[in-house]
Amino acid sequence: MKIKAVRLYGKEDLRFEEFELRDIQDDEILAQVMTDSLCMSSYKAMLQGSGHRCIPDDIGRNPIIMGHELCARILRVGCKVKKDYKPGDIFAVQAKMFFGDEIKSPGYCYTTYGGNATNIIVPSEVIDGGYLLPFDGDAYFKASMAEPISCLISALRSSFHLAPNNKDHMMGLRPGGSMAILAGCGPMGLGAAEAAMALDNRPARIVLTDIDEKRVARAQALLKGKNGVKLEILNTNGIGDLPGFLGAGRNQFDDILVMAPVPGVIEQADSLSGIDTCINFFAGPTRKDFYASINFYDVHYNYKHIIGTSGGDIDDMREALRLIEAGEIDVSVLISHIGGLNCAAETTKSLPRIPGAKKLIYCNADLPLTAIDEFAEKGKSDPFFADLRDICAQSNMLWCREAEEYLLEHAKPILED
């Protein structure tokens, strides 16, 4: 069958193209990709090509399909896997997969399996490994958001504190404590706050900081405290004494997430730490010689912990899907733009320069990348966007199930019949 996909051939060599997809084998699955959310990790992979630790050396001859935050619908099932899967099933995927000592991921390793495609073939090793996860939510886009949420759940679960009597490690956020999310008004910062408020081990106070007023204003408009958590969202641009500004003292912040790979932000986290504070450097740098200054006096005498996490495991993904299906996490706050597969390549190349939050791709639609807050202006000349604006207006101008249903019914298809 003819499909369209975004494929990586080398460093910064990303191509949107049509090609023939082979037939599935008896132990494989053919699926239609419904949505894929674009990730900064894909941008970093595009920059590095085969220099990336997860990308094969031969992508010039065997290009990989990009994208790993996908939701798909099964079209056809090989005879050897019909017992567990059937056409029409909806699934999300576990991005970080373990095969012995090898780590693989859609969007990095496979020529027929990735999120930036109209249709894909799910390899037998993915099926056998249990890395397809059924989704029972009410919208495809919510399953695409499960992968970034799972990375955040992994980060929150990886935080630890010391038992006062014996120094055993108590995993997770400090219950009833105080948490800071620095450079936190982007999509992953908002997702981190949503996830932290949904977990059983939740803090009593969460402070999100940023220096971009548009991001701060958007976060203030969309994110609300819940489950007894007090939420503060602050613009810290130009603040010299950040600990004083935030009211931080000894033991004030128990858990700190660093959401930008900037030495100054790491050093801010260091200045906000107290006794037994856990700092998680969540933002992945592209430079291998990335350094920041840390006060190791506090590491020794105040039991400060510094950790980093990347991705999530399958248990994190299951928990993310459970919380999303139950409505405990509102993933709509993560999405600022929608578009069709035709814009995925250029959007990936430009991700750091496009303002807003997550860019959601409908992989069988032909649509320009469009910010939700631009629907009204575009709607003046295009009734499609006027209708989307009216639908989203009923949901506080957030992307929603009704908007997705309208798009799937009315958007121009990316493939000709």
GROMACS .gro file of C-alpha atoms in nm:
model
  417
    1MET     CA    1   0.000   0.000   0.000
    2LYS     CA    2   0.105   0.360  -0.059
    3ILE     CA    3   0.173   0.557   0.258
    4LYS     CA    4   0.319   0.895   0.348
    5ALA     CA    5   0.568   0.946   0.627
    6VAL     CA    6   0.838   1.172   0.766
    7ARG     CA    7   1.172   0.990   0.744
    8LEU     CA    8   1.522   1.072   0.866
    9TYR     CA    9   1.814   1.010   0.627
   10GLY     CA   10   2.094   1.183   0.819
   11LYS     CA   11   2.180   1.489   1.022
   12GLU     CA   12   1.911   1.753   0.957
   13ASP     CA   13   1.794   1.548   0.656
   14LEU     CA   14   1.425   1.504   0.728
   15ARG     CA   15   1.193   1.426   0.435
   16PHE     CA   16   0.817   1.403   0.395
   17GLU     CA   17   0.756   1.150   0.121
   18GLU     CA   18   0.527   0.885  -0.023
   19PHE     CA   19   0.643   0.526  -0.064
   20GLU     CA   20   0.521   0.169  -0.082
   21LEU     CA   21   0.471  -0.011   0.249
   22ARG     CA   22   0.529  -0.384   0.225
   23ASP     CA   23   0.272  -0.643   0.332
   24ILE     CA   24   0.270  -0.752   0.694
   25GLN     CA   25   0.404  -1.089   0.799
   26ASP     CA   26   0.210  -1.341   1.008
   27ASP     CA   27   0.346  -1.204   1.336
   28GLU     CA   28   0.297  -0.832   1.260
   29ILE     CA   29   0.018  -0.573   1.274
   30LEU     CA   30  -0.084  -0.308   1.021
   31ALA     CA   31  -0.216   0.008   1.187
   32GLN     CA   32  -0.337   0.353   1.091
   33VAL     CA   33  -0.173   0.631   1.292
   34MET     CA   34  -0.441   0.866   1.421
   35THR     CA   35  -0.231   1.120   1.612
   36ASP     CA   36   0.130   1.189   1.697
   37SER     CA   37   0.258   1.461   1.926
   38LEU     CA   38   0.588   1.619   1.828
   39CYS     CA   39   0.862   1.602   2.088
   40MET     CA   40   1.182   1.801   2.141
   41SER     CA   41   1.358   1.465   2.158
   42SER     CA   42   1.275   1.420   1.789
   43TYR     CA   43   1.426   1.760   1.714
   44LYS     CA   44   1.746   1.653   1.891
   45ALA     CA   45   1.744   1.324   1.698
   46MET     CA   46   1.704   1.516   1.372
   47LEU     CA   47   2.007   1.729   1.457
   48GLN     CA   48   2.226   1.430   1.543
   49GLY     CA   49   2.122   1.168   1.290
   50SER     CA   50   2.322   0.849   1.337
   51GLY     CA   51   2.526   1.028   1.601
   52HIS     CA   52   2.229   0.981   1.832
   53ARG     CA   53   2.275   0.684   2.063
   54CYS     CA   54   1.948   0.519   1.952
   55ILE     CA   55   1.964   0.576   1.575
   56PRO     CA   56   2.123   0.316   1.342
   57ASP     CA   57   2.428   0.396   1.129
   58ASP     CA   58   2.264   0.307   0.796
   59ILE     CA   59   1.973   0.553   0.784
   60GLY     CA   60   2.108   0.697   0.459
   61ARG     CA   61   2.007   0.367   0.294
   62ASN     CA   62   1.733   0.264   0.537
   63PRO     CA   63   1.565   0.580   0.664
   64ILE     CA   64   1.368   0.565   0.989
   65ILE     CA   65   1.015   0.692   1.042
   66MET     CA   66   1.011   0.970   1.299
   67GLY     CA   67   0.771   1.012   1.591
   68HIS     CA   68   0.712   0.819   1.913
   69GLU     CA   69   0.412   0.984   2.085
   70LEU     CA   70   0.148   0.808   1.881
   71CYS     CA   71  -0.199   0.666   1.898
   72ALA     CA   72  -0.303   0.419   1.629
   73ARG     CA   73  -0.594   0.202   1.519
   74ILE     CA   74  -0.540  -0.156   1.405
   75LEU     CA   75  -0.632  -0.226   1.042
   76ARG     CA   76  -0.507  -0.581   0.990
   77VAL     CA   77  -0.361  -0.851   1.213
   78GLY     CA   78  -0.122  -1.130   1.118
   79CYS     CA   79  -0.257  -1.481   1.175
   80LYS     CA   80  -0.011  -1.555   1.456
   81VAL     CA   81  -0.127  -1.263   1.673
   82LYS     CA   82  -0.504  -1.272   1.607
   83LYS     CA   83  -0.567  -1.419   1.951
   84ASP     CA   84  -0.474  -1.094   2.128
   85TYR     CA   85  -0.548  -0.822   1.871
   86LYS     CA   86  -0.825  -0.739   1.627
   87PRO     CA   87  -0.901  -0.470   1.368
   88GLY     CA   88  -1.045  -0.158   1.528
   89ASP     CA   89  -0.845  -0.184   1.851
   90ILE     CA   90  -0.692   0.147   1.962
   91PHE     CA   91  -0.347   0.150   2.117
   92ALA     CA   92  -0.077   0.375   2.252
   93VAL     CA   93   0.285   0.264   2.251
   94GLN     CA   94   0.567   0.233   2.499
   95ALA     CA   95   0.848   0.438   2.346
   96LYS     CA   96   1.142   0.310   2.550
   97MET     CA   97   1.167  -0.065   2.487
   98PHE     CA   98   1.419  -0.309   2.630
   99PHE     CA   99   1.544  -0.610   2.434
  100GLY     CA  100   1.818  -0.766   2.642
  101ASP     CA  101   2.091  -0.503   2.669
  102GLU     CA  102   1.952  -0.308   2.374
  103ILE     CA  103   1.712  -0.012   2.400
  104LYS     CA  104   1.493   0.063   2.100
  105SER     CA  105   1.217   0.311   2.027
  106PRO     CA  106   0.971   0.398   1.750
  107GLY     CA  107   1.085   0.718   1.588
  108TYR     CA  108   1.451   0.625   1.628
  109CYS     CA  109   1.512   0.268   1.514
  110TYR     CA  110   1.252   0.140   1.269
  111THR     CA  111   1.187   0.181   0.896
  112THR     CA  112   0.817   0.088   0.915
  113TYR     CA  113   0.723   0.182   1.274
  114GLY     CA  114   0.695   0.542   1.393
  115GLY     CA  115   0.440   0.810   1.464
  116ASN     CA  116   0.490   1.043   1.167
  117ALA     CA  117   0.319   0.819   0.912
  118THR     CA  118  -0.026   0.748   0.775
  119ASN     CA  119   0.012   0.374   0.829
  120ILE     CA  120   0.273   0.160   1.003
  121ILE     CA  121   0.376  -0.200   1.056
  122VAL     CA  122   0.419  -0.296   1.420
  123PRO     CA  123   0.717  -0.535   1.443
  124SER     CA  124   0.682  -0.875   1.608
  125GLU     CA  125   0.937  -0.788   1.878
  126VAL     CA  126   0.721  -0.493   1.986
  127ILE     CA  127   0.412  -0.712   2.004
  128ASP     CA  128   0.590  -0.996   2.183
  129GLY     CA  129   0.743  -0.751   2.430
  130GLY     CA  130   0.399  -0.625   2.534
  131TYR     CA  131   0.480  -0.271   2.419
  132LEU     CA  132   0.140  -0.205   2.260
  133LEU     CA  133  -0.095  -0.068   2.526
  134PRO     CA  134  -0.473  -0.065   2.477
  135PHE     CA  135  -0.641   0.272   2.515
  136ASP     CA  136  -1.001   0.313   2.629
  137GLY     CA  137  -1.023   0.691   2.640
  138ASP     CA  138  -1.261   0.915   2.448
  139ALA     CA  139  -1.012   1.084   2.209
  140TYR     CA  140  -0.706   0.975   2.015
  141PHE     CA  141  -0.502   1.282   2.111
  142LYS     CA  142  -0.520   1.190   2.477
  143ALA     CA  143  -0.335   0.865   2.410
  144SER     CA  144  -0.062   1.058   2.226
  145MET     CA  145  -0.017   1.270   2.537
  146ALA     CA  146   0.034   0.959   2.753
  147GLU     CA  147   0.398   0.919   2.645
  148PRO     CA  148   0.514   1.262   2.766
  149ILE     CA  149   0.304   1.219   3.082
  150SER     CA  150   0.472   0.882   3.143
  151CYS     CA  151   0.815   1.051   3.128
  152LEU     CA  152   0.696   1.295   3.393
  153ILE     CA  153   0.553   1.021   3.612
  154SER     CA  154   0.890   0.847   3.589
  155ALA     CA  155   1.063   1.166   3.701
  156LEU     CA  156   0.825   1.217   3.994
  157ARG     CA  157   0.853   0.854   4.103
  158SER     CA  158   1.233   0.871   4.081
  159SER     CA  159   1.257   1.152   4.333
  160PHE     CA  160   1.360   1.027   4.676
  161HIS     CA  161   1.404   1.138   5.035
  162LEU     CA  162   1.577   0.991   5.337
  163ALA     CA  163   1.398   0.829   5.629
  164PRO     CA  164   1.495   1.029   5.940
  165ASN     CA  165   1.576   0.724   6.151
  166ASN     CA  166   1.779   0.502   5.921
  167LYS     CA  167   1.838   0.688   5.592
  168ASP     CA  168   1.635   0.440   5.388
  169HIS     CA  169   1.535   0.585   5.053
  170MET     CA  170   1.166   0.680   5.042
  171MET     CA  171   1.078   0.696   4.674
  172GLY     CA  172   0.860   0.965   4.521
  173LEU     CA  173   0.773   1.325   4.603
  174ARG     CA  174   0.755   1.424   4.968
  175PRO     CA  175   0.384   1.394   5.061
  176GLY     CA  176   0.252   1.730   5.174
  177GLY     CA  177   0.580   1.897   5.083
  178SER     CA  178   0.670   2.188   4.859
  179MET     CA  179   0.773   2.148   4.496
  180ALA     CA  180   0.928   2.388   4.243
  181ILE     CA  181   0.914   2.340   3.866
  182LEU     CA  182   1.171   2.575   3.712
  183ALA     CA  183   1.138   2.696   3.352
  184GLY     CA  184   0.807   2.524   3.405
  185CYS     CA  185   0.545   2.701   3.194
  186GLY     CA  186   0.609   2.502   2.879
  187PRO     CA  187   0.409   2.189   2.797
  188MET     CA  188   0.619   1.950   3.004
  189GLY     CA  189   0.615   2.182   3.304
  190LEU     CA  190   0.236   2.201   3.289
  191GLY     CA  191   0.222   1.825   3.249
  192ALA     CA  192   0.452   1.781   3.549
  193ALA     CA  193   0.220   1.990   3.763
  194GLU     CA  194  -0.086   1.796   3.641
  195ALA     CA  195   0.086   1.464   3.713
  196ALA     CA  196   0.213   1.573   4.055
  197MET     CA  197  -0.137   1.681   4.161
  198ALA     CA  198  -0.281   1.346   4.046
  199LEU     CA  199  -0.038   1.113   4.224
  200ASP     CA  200  -0.100   0.972   4.571
  201ASN     CA  201   0.234   1.115   4.694
  202ARG     CA  202   0.144   1.474   4.610
  203PRO     CA  203   0.292   1.796   4.748
  204ALA     CA  204   0.084   2.058   4.926
  205ARG     CA  205   0.239   2.341   4.722
  206ILE     CA  206   0.369   2.362   4.366
  207VAL     CA  207   0.547   2.670   4.231
  208LEU     CA  208   0.601   2.701   3.855
  209THR     CA  209   0.846   2.963   3.732
  210ASP     CA  210   0.932   3.096   3.388
  211ILE     CA  211   1.076   3.411   3.230
  212ASP     CA  212   0.851   3.415   2.921
  213GLU     CA  213   0.544   3.627   3.000
  214LYS     CA  214   0.331   3.466   2.727
  215ARG     CA  215   0.401   3.120   2.865
  216VAL     CA  216   0.337   3.239   3.220
  217ALA     CA  217   0.007   3.400   3.121
  218ARG     CA  218  -0.105   3.087   2.936
  219ALA     CA  219  -0.017   2.867   3.233
  220GLN     CA  220  -0.201   3.098   3.472
  221ALA     CA  221  -0.510   3.087   3.252
  222LEU     CA  222  -0.517   2.711   3.201
  223LEU     CA  223  -0.367   2.541   3.506
  224LYS     CA  224  -0.558   2.524   3.833
  225GLY     CA  225  -0.474   2.368   4.168
  226LYS     CA  226  -0.666   2.054   4.263
  227ASN     CA  227  -0.671   1.769   4.511
  228GLY     CA  228  -0.577   2.013   4.785
  229VAL     CA  229  -0.259   2.136   4.613
  230LYS     CA  230  -0.186   2.510   4.620
  231LEU     CA  231  -0.052   2.623   4.282
  232GLU     CA  232   0.159   2.935   4.218
  233ILE     CA  233   0.271   3.041   3.869
  234LEU     CA  234   0.529   3.321   3.862
  235ASN     CA  235   0.735   3.522   3.615
  236THR     CA  236   1.083   3.537   3.766
  237ASN     CA  237   1.246   3.741   3.489
  238GLY     CA  238   1.486   3.992   3.640
  239ILE     CA  239   1.456   3.857   3.994
  240GLY     CA  240   1.797   3.872   4.159
  241ASP     CA  241   1.714   3.702   4.489
  242LEU     CA  242   1.503   3.410   4.373
  243PRO     CA  243   1.498   3.226   4.709
  244GLY     CA  244   1.380   3.544   4.881
  245PHE     CA  245   1.123   3.612   4.608
  246LEU     CA  246   0.979   3.261   4.637
  247GLY     CA  247   0.989   3.256   5.015
  248ALA     CA  248   1.236   2.971   5.012
  249GLY     CA  249   1.428   2.884   5.325
  250ARG     CA  250   1.566   2.570   5.478
  251ASN     CA  251   1.340   2.279   5.388
  252GLN     CA  252   1.115   2.509   5.184
  253PHE     CA  253   1.142   2.313   4.858
  254ASP     CA  254   1.154   1.938   4.899
  255ASP     CA  255   1.144   1.852   4.529
  256ILE     CA  256   1.267   2.059   4.234
  257LEU     CA  257   1.228   1.982   3.863
  258VAL     CA  258   1.457   2.159   3.616
  259MET     CA  259   1.278   2.184   3.282
  260ALA     CA  260   1.540   2.366   3.070
  261PRO     CA  261   1.901   2.263   2.991
  262VAL     CA  262   2.041   2.597   3.103
  263PRO     CA  263   2.321   2.618   3.363
  264GLY     CA  264   2.160   2.920   3.526
  265VAL     CA  265   1.834   2.733   3.584
  266ILE     CA  266   2.022   2.444   3.746
  267GLU     CA  267   2.201   2.692   3.968
  268GLN     CA  268   1.863   2.846   4.060
  269ALA     CA  269   1.747   2.501   4.167
  270ASP     CA  270   2.060   2.466   4.376
  271SER     CA  271   1.987   2.798   4.549
  272LEU     CA  272   1.632   2.685   4.634
  273SER     CA  273   1.733   2.355   4.791
  274GLY     CA  274   1.709   2.285   5.163
  275ILE     CA  275   1.773   1.978   5.375
  276ASP     CA  276   1.700   1.650   5.193
  277THR     CA  277   1.593   1.830   4.876
  278CYS     CA  278   1.582   1.620   4.558
  279ILE     CA  279   1.669   1.806   4.236
  280ASN     CA  280   1.577   1.633   3.909
  281PHE     CA  281   1.750   1.760   3.596
  282PHE     CA  282   1.469   1.659   3.361
  283ALA     CA  283   1.564   1.861   3.052
  284GLY     CA  284   1.800   1.671   2.825
  285PRO     CA  285   2.095   1.869   2.681
  286THR     CA  286   2.238   1.801   2.336
  287ARG     CA  287   2.596   1.885   2.441
  288LYS     CA  288   2.794   1.612   2.613
  289ASP     CA  289   3.015   1.873   2.782
  290PHE     CA  290   2.725   2.038   2.967
  291TYR     CA  291   2.820   2.170   3.311
  292ALA     CA  292   2.669   2.382   3.589
  293SER     CA  293   2.795   2.499   3.927
  294ILE     CA  294   2.657   2.311   4.229
  295ASN     CA  295   2.716   2.373   4.601
  296PHE     CA  296   2.857   2.043   4.722
  297TYR     CA  297   2.872   2.164   5.081
  298ASP     CA  298   2.494   2.120   5.078
  299VAL     CA  299   2.524   1.781   4.912
  300HIS     CA  300   2.736   1.665   5.204
  301TYR     CA  301   2.581   1.839   5.505
  302ASN     CA  302   2.220   1.891   5.392
  303TYR     CA  303   2.174   1.557   5.212
  304LYS     CA  304   2.087   1.729   4.884
  305HIS     CA  305   2.026   1.477   4.604
  306ILE     CA  306   2.077   1.546   4.233
  307ILE     CA  307   1.925   1.303   3.985
  308GLY     CA  308   1.823   1.296   3.620
  309THR     CA  309   1.563   1.093   3.436
  310SER     CA  310   1.497   1.030   3.068
  311GLY     CA  311   1.184   0.863   2.938
  312GLY     CA  312   0.959   0.630   3.130
  313ASP     CA  313   0.911   0.256   3.157
  314ILE     CA  314   0.603   0.056   3.075
  315ASP     CA  315   0.463   0.083   3.428
  316ASP     CA  316   0.486   0.463   3.401
  317MET     CA  317   0.302   0.444   3.068
  318ARG     CA  318   0.028   0.226   3.212
  319GLU     CA  319  -0.015   0.470   3.501
  320ALA     CA  320  -0.028   0.764   3.259
  321LEU     CA  321  -0.298   0.594   3.051
  322ARG     CA  322  -0.496   0.505   3.364
  323LEU     CA  323  -0.490   0.862   3.495
  324ILE     CA  324  -0.580   1.006   3.154
  325GLU     CA  325  -0.865   0.760   3.098
  326ALA     CA  326  -1.001   0.840   3.445
  327GLY     CA  327  -0.984   1.214   3.382
  328GLU     CA  328  -0.736   1.268   3.666
  329ILE     CA  329  -0.493   1.446   3.432
  330ASP     CA  330  -0.611   1.709   3.185
  331VAL     CA  331  -0.374   1.670   2.891
  332SER     CA  332  -0.551   1.939   2.688
  333VAL     CA  333  -0.344   2.204   2.866
  334LEU     CA  334  -0.034   2.063   2.696
  335ILE     CA  335  -0.155   2.133   2.339
  336SER     CA  336  -0.118   2.470   2.165
  337HIS     CA  337  -0.111   2.377   1.794
  338ILE     CA  338  -0.269   2.122   1.560
  339GLY     CA  339  -0.168   2.026   1.209
  340GLY     CA  340  -0.159   1.753   0.948
  341LEU     CA  341   0.118   1.513   0.854
  342ASN     CA  342   0.220   1.749   0.572
  343CYS     CA  343   0.360   1.998   0.825
  344ALA     CA  344   0.530   1.751   1.062
  345ALA     CA  345   0.878   1.762   0.904
  346GLU     CA  346   0.911   2.141   0.893
  347THR     CA  347   0.755   2.173   1.237
  348THR     CA  348   1.005   1.925   1.383
  349LYS     CA  349   1.293   2.121   1.230
  350SER     CA  350   1.159   2.444   1.380
  351LEU     CA  351   1.034   2.325   1.720
  352PRO     CA  352   1.259   2.546   1.937
  353ARG     CA  353   1.150   2.855   1.742
  354ILE     CA  354   0.774   2.793   1.751
  355PRO     CA  355   0.611   2.941   2.061
  356GLY     CA  356   0.342   2.768   2.260
  357ALA     CA  357   0.317   2.414   2.388
  358LYS     CA  358   0.278   2.071   2.225
  359LYS     CA  359   0.223   2.045   1.851
  360LEU     CA  360  -0.034   1.773   1.777
  361ILE     CA  361  -0.030   1.606   1.435
  362TYR     CA  362  -0.329   1.431   1.279
  363CYS     CA  363  -0.144   1.185   1.062
  364ASN     CA  364  -0.407   1.123   0.796
  365ALA     CA  365  -0.499   1.490   0.751
  366ASP     CA  366  -0.357   1.764   0.529
  367LEU     CA  367  -0.356   2.078   0.745
  368PRO     CA  368  -0.121   2.369   0.810
  369LEU     CA  369   0.027   2.394   1.156
  370THR     CA  370  -0.214   2.626   1.335
  371ALA     CA  371  -0.219   2.760   1.689
  372ILE     CA  372  -0.550   2.715   1.867
  373ASP     CA  373  -0.552   3.085   1.951
  374GLU     CA  374  -0.529   3.159   1.575
  375PHE     CA  375  -0.851   2.973   1.491
  376ALA     CA  376  -1.061   3.291   1.513
  377GLU     CA  377  -0.840   3.488   1.273
  378LYS     CA  378  -0.811   3.200   1.024
  379GLY     CA  379  -1.184   3.143   1.059
  380LYS     CA  380  -1.253   3.478   0.895
  381SER     CA  381  -1.159   3.325   0.560
  382ASP     CA  382  -1.190   2.951   0.629
  383PRO     CA  383  -1.512   2.808   0.778
  384PHE     CA  384  -1.323   2.496   0.890
  385PHE     CA  385  -1.123   2.699   1.142
  386ALA     CA  386  -1.426   2.909   1.233
  387ASP     CA  387  -1.607   2.592   1.335
  388LEU     CA  388  -1.305   2.466   1.530
  389ARG     CA  389  -1.288   2.798   1.710
  390ASP     CA  390  -1.654   2.774   1.811
  391ILE     CA  391  -1.607   2.417   1.935
  392CYS     CA  392  -1.294   2.499   2.137
  393ALA     CA  393  -1.463   2.806   2.284
  394GLN     CA  394  -1.689   2.565   2.472
  395SER     CA  395  -1.375   2.417   2.636
  396ASN     CA  396  -1.194   2.735   2.746
  397MET     CA  397  -1.013   2.741   2.409
  398LEU     CA  398  -0.853   2.406   2.476
  399TRP     CA  399  -0.832   2.120   2.228
  400CYS     CA  400  -1.104   1.866   2.306
  401ARG     CA  401  -1.278   1.548   2.192
  402GLU     CA  402  -1.544   1.740   1.998
  403ALA     CA  403  -1.280   1.936   1.808
  404GLU     CA  404  -1.099   1.614   1.721
  405GLU     CA  405  -1.419   1.454   1.595
  406TYR     CA  406  -1.490   1.756   1.375
  407LEU     CA  407  -1.136   1.755   1.236
  408LEU     CA  408  -1.143   1.385   1.153
  409GLU     CA  409  -1.471   1.428   0.967
  410HIS     CA  410  -1.395   1.750   0.778
  411ALA     CA  411  -1.019   1.784   0.727
  412LYS     CA  412  -0.869   1.720   0.384
  413PRO     CA  413  -0.717   1.367   0.373
  414ILE     CA  414  -0.343   1.344   0.322
  415LEU     CA  415  -0.376   1.045   0.088
  416GLU     CA  416  -0.590   1.040  -0.224
  417ASP     CA  417  -0.847   0.761  -0.243
   0.00000   0.00000   0.00000
